[in-house]
Short mmCIF file of C-alpha atoms in Angstrom, two decimals:
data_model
loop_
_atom_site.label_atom_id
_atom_site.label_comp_id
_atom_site.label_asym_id
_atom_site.label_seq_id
_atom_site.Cartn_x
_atom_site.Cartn_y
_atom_site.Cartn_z
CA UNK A 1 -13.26 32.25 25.06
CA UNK A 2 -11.24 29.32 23.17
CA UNK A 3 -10.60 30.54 19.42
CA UNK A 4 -10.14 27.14 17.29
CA UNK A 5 -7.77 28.41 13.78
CA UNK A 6 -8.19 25.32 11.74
CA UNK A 7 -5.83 25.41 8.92
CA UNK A 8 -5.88 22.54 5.60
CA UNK A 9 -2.50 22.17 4.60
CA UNK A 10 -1.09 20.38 1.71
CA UNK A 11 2.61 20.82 0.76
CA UNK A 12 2.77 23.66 2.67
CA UNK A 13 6.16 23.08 3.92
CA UNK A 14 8.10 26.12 2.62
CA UNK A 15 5.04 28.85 4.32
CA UNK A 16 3.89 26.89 7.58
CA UNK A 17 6.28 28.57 10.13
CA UNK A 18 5.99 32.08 8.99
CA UNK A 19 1.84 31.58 9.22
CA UNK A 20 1.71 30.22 12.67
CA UNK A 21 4.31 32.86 13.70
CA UNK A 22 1.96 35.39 12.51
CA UNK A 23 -1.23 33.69 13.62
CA UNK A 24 0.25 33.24 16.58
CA UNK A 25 0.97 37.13 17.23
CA UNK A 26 -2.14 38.40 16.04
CA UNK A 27 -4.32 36.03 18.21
CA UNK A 28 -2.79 37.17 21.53
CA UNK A 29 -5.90 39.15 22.59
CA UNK A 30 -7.02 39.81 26.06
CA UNK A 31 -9.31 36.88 27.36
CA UNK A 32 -8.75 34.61 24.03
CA UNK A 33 -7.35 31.32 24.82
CA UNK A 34 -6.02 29.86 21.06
CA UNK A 35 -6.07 26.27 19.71
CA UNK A 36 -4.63 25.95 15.87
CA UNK A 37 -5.79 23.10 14.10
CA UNK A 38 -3.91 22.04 11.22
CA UNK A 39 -4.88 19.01 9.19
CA UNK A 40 -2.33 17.31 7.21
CA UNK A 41 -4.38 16.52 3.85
CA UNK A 42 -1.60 13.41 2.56
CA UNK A 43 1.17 15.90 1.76
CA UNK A 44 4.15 14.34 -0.02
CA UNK A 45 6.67 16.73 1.57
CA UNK A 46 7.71 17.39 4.91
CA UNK A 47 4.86 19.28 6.16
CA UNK A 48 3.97 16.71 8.39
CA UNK A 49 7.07 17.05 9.98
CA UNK A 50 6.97 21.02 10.01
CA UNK A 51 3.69 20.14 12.08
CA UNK A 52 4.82 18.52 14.33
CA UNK A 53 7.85 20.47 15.21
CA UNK A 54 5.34 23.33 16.02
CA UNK A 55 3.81 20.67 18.56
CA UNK A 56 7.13 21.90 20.62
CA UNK A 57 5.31 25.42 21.20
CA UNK A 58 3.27 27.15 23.68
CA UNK A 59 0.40 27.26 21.83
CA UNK A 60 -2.17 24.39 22.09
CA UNK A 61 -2.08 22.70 18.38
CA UNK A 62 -3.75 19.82 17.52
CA UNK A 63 -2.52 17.89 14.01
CA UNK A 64 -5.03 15.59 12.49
CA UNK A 65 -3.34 13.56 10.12
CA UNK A 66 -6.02 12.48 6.86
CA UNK A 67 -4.89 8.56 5.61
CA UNK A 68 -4.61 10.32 2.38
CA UNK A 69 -5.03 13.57 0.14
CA UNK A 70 -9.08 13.75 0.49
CA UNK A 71 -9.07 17.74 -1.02
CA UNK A 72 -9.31 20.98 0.13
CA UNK A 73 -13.20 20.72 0.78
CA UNK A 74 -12.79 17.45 3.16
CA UNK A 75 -9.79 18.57 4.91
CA UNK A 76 -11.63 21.40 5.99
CA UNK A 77 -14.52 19.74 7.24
CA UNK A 78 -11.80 17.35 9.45
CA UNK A 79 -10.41 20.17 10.96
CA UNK A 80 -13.86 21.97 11.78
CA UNK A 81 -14.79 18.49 13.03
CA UNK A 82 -11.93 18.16 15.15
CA UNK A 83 -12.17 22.24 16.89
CA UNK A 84 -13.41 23.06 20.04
CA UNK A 85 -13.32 26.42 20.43
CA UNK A 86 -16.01 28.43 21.09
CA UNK A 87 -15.60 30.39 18.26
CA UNK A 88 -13.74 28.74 15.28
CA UNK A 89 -11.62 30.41 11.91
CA UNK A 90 -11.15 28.38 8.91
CA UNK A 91 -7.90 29.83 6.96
CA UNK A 92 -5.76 28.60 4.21
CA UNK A 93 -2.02 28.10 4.77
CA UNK A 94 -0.96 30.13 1.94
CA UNK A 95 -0.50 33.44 3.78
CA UNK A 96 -2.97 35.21 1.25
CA UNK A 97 -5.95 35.55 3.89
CA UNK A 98 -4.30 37.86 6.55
CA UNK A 99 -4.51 36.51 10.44
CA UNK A 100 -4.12 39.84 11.61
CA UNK A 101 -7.78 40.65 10.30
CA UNK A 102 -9.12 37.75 13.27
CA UNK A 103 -9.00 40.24 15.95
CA UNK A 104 -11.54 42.29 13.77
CA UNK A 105 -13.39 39.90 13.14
CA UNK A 106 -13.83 39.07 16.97
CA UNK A 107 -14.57 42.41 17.38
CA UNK A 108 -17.69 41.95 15.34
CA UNK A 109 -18.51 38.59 16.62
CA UNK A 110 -18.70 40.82 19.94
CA UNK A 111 -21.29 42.67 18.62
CA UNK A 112 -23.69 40.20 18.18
CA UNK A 113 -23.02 38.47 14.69
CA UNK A 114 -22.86 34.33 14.57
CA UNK A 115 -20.94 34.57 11.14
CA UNK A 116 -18.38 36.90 9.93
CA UNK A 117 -16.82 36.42 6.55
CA UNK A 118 -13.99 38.22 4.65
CA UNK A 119 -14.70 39.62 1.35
CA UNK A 120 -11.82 40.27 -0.94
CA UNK A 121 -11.74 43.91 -2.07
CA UNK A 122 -8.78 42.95 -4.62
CA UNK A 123 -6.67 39.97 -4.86
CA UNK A 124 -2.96 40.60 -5.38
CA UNK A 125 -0.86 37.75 -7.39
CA UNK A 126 -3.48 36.51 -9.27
CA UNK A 127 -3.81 36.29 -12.91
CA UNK A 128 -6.30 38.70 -14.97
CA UNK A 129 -7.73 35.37 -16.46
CA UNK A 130 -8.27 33.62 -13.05
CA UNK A 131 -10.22 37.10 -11.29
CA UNK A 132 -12.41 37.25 -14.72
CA UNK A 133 -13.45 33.34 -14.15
CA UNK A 134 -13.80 33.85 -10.38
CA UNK A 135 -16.09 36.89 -10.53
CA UNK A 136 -18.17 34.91 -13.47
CA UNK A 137 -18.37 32.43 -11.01
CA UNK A 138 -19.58 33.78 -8.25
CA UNK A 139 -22.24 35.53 -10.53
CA UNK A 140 -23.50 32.90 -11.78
CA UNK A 141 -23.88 30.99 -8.53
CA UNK A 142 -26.08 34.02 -7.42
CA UNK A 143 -28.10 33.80 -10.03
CA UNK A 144 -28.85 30.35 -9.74
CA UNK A 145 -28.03 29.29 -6.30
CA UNK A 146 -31.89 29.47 -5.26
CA UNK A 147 -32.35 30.26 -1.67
CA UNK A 148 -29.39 29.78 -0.52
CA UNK A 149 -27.32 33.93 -1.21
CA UNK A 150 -23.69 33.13 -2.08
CA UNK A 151 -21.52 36.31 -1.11
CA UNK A 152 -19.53 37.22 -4.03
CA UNK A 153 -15.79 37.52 -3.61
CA UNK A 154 -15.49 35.70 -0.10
CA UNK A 155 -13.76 32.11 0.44
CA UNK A 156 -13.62 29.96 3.10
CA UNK A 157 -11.72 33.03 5.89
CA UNK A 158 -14.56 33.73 8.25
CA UNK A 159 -15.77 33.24 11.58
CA UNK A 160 -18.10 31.27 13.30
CA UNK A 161 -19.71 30.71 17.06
CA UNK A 162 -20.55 27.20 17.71
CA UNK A 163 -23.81 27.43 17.44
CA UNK A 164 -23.54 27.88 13.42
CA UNK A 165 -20.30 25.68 13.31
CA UNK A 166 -22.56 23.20 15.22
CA UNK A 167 -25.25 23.71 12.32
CA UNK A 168 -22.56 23.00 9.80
CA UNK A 169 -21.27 19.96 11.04
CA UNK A 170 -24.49 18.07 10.45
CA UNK A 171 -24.56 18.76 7.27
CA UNK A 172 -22.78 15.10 5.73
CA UNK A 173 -22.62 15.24 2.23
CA UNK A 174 -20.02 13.87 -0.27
CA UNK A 175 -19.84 16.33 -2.36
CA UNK A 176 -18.66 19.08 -0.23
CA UNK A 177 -18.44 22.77 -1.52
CA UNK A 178 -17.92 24.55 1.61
CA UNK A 179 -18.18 28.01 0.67
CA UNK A 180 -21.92 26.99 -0.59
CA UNK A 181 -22.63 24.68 3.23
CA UNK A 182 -21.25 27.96 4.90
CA UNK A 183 -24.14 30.05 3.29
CA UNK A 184 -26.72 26.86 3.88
CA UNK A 185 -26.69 27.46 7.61
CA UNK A 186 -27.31 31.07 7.82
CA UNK A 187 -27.55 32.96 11.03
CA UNK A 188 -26.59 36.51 11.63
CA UNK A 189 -23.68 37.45 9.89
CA UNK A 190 -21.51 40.50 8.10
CA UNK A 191 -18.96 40.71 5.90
CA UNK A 192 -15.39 42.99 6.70
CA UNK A 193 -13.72 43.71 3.99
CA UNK A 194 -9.75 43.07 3.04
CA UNK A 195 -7.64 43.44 0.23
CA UNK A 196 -6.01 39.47 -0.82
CA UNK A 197 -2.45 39.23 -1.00
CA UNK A 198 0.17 36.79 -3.19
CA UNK A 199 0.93 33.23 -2.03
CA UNK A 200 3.63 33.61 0.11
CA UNK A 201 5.32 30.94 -1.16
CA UNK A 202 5.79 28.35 -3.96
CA UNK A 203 2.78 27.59 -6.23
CA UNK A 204 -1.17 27.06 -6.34
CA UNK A 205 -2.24 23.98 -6.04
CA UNK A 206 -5.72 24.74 -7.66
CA UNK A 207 -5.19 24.12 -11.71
CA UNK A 208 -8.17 25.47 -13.74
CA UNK A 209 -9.14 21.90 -14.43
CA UNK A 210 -9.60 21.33 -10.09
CA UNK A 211 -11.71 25.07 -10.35
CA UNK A 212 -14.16 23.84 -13.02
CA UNK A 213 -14.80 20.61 -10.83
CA UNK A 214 -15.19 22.35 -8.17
CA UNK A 215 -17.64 24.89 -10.08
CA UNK A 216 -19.43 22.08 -11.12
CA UNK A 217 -19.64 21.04 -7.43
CA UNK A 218 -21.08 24.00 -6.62
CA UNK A 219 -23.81 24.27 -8.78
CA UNK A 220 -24.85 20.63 -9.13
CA UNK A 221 -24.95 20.90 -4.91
CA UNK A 222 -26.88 23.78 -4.80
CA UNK A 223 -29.68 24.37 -7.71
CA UNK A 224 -31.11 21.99 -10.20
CA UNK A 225 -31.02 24.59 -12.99
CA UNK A 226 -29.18 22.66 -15.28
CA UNK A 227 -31.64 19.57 -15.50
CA UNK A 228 -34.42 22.60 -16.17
CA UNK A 229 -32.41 24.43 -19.24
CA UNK A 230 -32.13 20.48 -20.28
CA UNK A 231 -35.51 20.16 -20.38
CA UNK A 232 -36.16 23.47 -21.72
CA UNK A 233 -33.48 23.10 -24.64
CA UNK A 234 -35.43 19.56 -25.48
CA UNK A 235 -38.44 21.48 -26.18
CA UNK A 236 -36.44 23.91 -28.06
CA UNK A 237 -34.77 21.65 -30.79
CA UNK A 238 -38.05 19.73 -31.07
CA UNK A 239 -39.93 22.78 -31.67
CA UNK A 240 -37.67 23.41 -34.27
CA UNK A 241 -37.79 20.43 -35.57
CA UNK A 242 -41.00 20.11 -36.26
CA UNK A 243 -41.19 23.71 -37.74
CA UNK A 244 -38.12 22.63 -40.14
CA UNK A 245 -40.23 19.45 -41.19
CA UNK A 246 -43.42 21.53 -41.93
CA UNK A 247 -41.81 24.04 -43.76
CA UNK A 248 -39.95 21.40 -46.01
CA UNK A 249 -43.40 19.62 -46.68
CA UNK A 250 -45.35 22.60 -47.68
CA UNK A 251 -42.54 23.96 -49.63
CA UNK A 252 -42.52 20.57 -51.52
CA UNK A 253 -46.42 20.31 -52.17
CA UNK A 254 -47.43 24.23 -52.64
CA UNK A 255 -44.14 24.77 -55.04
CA UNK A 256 -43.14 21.49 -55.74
CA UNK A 257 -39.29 21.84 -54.70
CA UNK A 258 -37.76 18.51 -53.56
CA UNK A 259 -37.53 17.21 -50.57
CA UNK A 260 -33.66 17.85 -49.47
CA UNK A 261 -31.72 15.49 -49.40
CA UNK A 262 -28.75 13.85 -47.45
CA UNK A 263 -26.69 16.82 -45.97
CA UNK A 264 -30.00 18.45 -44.44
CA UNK A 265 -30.94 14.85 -43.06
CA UNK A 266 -27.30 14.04 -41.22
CA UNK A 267 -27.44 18.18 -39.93
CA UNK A 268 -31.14 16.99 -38.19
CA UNK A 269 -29.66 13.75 -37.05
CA UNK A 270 -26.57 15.21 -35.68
CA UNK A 271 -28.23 18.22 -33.79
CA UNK A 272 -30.76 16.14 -31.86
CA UNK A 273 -27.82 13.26 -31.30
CA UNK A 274 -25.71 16.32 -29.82
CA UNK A 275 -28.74 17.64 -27.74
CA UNK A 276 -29.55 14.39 -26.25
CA UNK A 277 -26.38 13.31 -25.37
CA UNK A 278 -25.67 16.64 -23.77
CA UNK A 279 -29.19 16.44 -21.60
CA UNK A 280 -27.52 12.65 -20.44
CA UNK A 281 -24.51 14.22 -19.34
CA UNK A 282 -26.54 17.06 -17.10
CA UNK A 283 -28.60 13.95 -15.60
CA UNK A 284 -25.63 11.51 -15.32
CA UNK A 285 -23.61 14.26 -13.27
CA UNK A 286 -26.65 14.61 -10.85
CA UNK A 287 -27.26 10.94 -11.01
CA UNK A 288 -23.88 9.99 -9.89
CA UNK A 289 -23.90 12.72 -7.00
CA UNK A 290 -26.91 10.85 -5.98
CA UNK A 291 -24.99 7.13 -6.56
CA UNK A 292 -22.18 8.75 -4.23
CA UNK A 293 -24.51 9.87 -1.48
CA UNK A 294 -26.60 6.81 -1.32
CA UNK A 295 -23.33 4.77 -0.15
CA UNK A 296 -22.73 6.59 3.06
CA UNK A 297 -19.12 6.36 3.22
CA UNK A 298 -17.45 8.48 5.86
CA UNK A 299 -16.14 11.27 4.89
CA UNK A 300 -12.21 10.50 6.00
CA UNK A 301 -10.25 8.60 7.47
CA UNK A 302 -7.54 9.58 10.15
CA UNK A 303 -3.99 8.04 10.18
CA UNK A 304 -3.31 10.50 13.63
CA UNK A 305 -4.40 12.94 15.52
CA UNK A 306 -1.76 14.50 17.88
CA UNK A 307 -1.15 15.49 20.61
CA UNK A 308 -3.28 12.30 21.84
CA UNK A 309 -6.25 13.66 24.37
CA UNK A 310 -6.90 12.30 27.72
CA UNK A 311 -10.31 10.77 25.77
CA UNK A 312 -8.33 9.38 23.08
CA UNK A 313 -6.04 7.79 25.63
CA UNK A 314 -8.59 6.52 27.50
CA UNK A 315 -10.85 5.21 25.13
CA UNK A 316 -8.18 3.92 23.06
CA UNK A 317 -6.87 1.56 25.26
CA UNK A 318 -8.56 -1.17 23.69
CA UNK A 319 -7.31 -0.30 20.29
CA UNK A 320 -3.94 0.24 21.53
CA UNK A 321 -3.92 -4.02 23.31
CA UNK A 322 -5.51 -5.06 19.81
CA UNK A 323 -2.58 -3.60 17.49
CA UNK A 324 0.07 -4.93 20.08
CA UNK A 325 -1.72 -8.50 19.63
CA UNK A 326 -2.08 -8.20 15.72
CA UNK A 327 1.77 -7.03 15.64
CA UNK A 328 2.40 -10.19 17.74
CA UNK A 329 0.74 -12.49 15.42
CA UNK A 330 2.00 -11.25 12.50
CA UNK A 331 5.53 -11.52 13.85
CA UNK A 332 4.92 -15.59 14.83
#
């Protein structure tokens, strides 16, 4: 059996050789041959160069090198594009998802499960602010996620057979929330659970601005609940509306009281302005999602992918005769 790790990295210089030495030693398992993929997501440090120093061991790794910094969700997607194990583990770099728990997971894989995710029982080194928003979250995306069950508390650390990573990989869209496409494709699957630990070293890269966009990824992707409550909230203010407007005429004819006047009349005005531009928002979000999708645009671009593959050799000859001849013309 060929286990494929694939591994996003960005910045990760300081952590990357203390994860693949622990990947590394808990993946040596009886009858497991191991591939680590890590995908270099346009770091500005030296983790490309920490990559490919680990191209020096006897482990097969494979470093697919992204033109730019394309985000967590995209890098992801590259690497699972790229694996080809028979079963494959998406983990972060950061040391907080445990590589020891793999050999579990296998375990259960063994058993008969396509999918096994990791839910966090606790998650060390995180702020009491960040666990409340994370566990509203993932709430709220149960609530409203439809059809498609989103396990509370689990990330992107799980494991699949190719036959659900296969399932995965045809699903194209832009606007990528992984955690959400993981759920989409169902199959068999059980959770272990583990208890998180702290980065193991320098900072997060998510800020809570990146989490609400990516919240609002996730729930534009996967329910159309929000252009409902607009709709429903439209019906509400003009309901109430036309009660306000009733009540002020038959106050004004049964006990002759004044129509009010300016303040009342800028309140009305300024509610329904305030509602409608809010419903435009809801519908411009999904409307540019759409926009996005409709253009078809690959989802990356790769600067490198090392070690080169006898396929890539071979079918890159071609490309390989065409740079020589631009580089020649450019030079004359």
């Amino acid at each position: 059996m060929l286990l494929s790790i694939v591994v996003p990295c960005y910045n990760e210089q300081s952590g990357i050789a203390e994860f693949h030495k622990r990947t590394k030693a808990a993946c040596k398992i009886d009858g497991i041959e191991l591939e680590i993929v890590y995908v270099n997501d346009g770091s500005s440090d030296e983790t490309l160069n920490r990559l490919r120093e680990l191209m020096n061991d006897n482990v097969s790794v494979t470093v697919v090198d992204l033109s730019r910094n394309y985000g967590k969700e995209i890098a992801l997607s590259a690497g699972l594009d790229h694996a080809r194990g028979d079963v494959v583990v998406p983990i972060d770099a950061d040391l907080q998802d445990p590589p020891e728990l793999i050999p579990e997971m296998i375990d259960k894989h063994c058993e008969g499960y396509n999918v096994v995710y990791a839910r966090r029982r606790s998650r060390a080194g995180e702020s009491w602010l960040k666990k409340k928003t994370a566990a509203l979250f993932y709430r709220a995306m149960t609530r409203v996620g439809g059809k498609v069950e989103l396990p509370a508390n689990v990330g992107d650390f799980r494991l699949m057979d190719r036959k659900s990573l296969d399932a995965l990989l045809q699903l194209r869209e832009q606007h990528r929330f992984m955690k959400g496409l993981f759920a989409v494709v169902g199959f068999r699957q059980i959770a272990i659970e583990y208890d998180r630990d702290p980065r193991f070293a320098d900072e997060t890269k998510w800020s809570y601005w990146k989490l609400w966009n990516l919240s609002l990824e996730a729930i534009t992707s996967f329910t159309i609940l929000p252009l409902k409550l607009s709709t429903y909230l439209g019906l509400l203010v003009a309901m109430f509306a036309f009660i306000y407007g009733a009540y002020i005429v038959l106050k004004a004819i049964f006990f002759g009281d004044p129509v009010d006047g300016f303040p009342s009349l800028i309140a009305i005005v300024t509610l329904i302005g305030g509602v409608q531009l809010m419903v435009l928002g809801v519908i411009g979000e999904y409307l540019g999602r759409i926009f996005n999708e409709t253009k078809r645009r690959p989802l990356y671009f790769v600067q490198d992918v090392l070690p080169k593959s006898e396929s890539d050799q071979s079918s890159g000859t071609d490309a390989a005769l065409t740079n020589d001849t631009e580089k020649a013309f450019k030079c004359d």
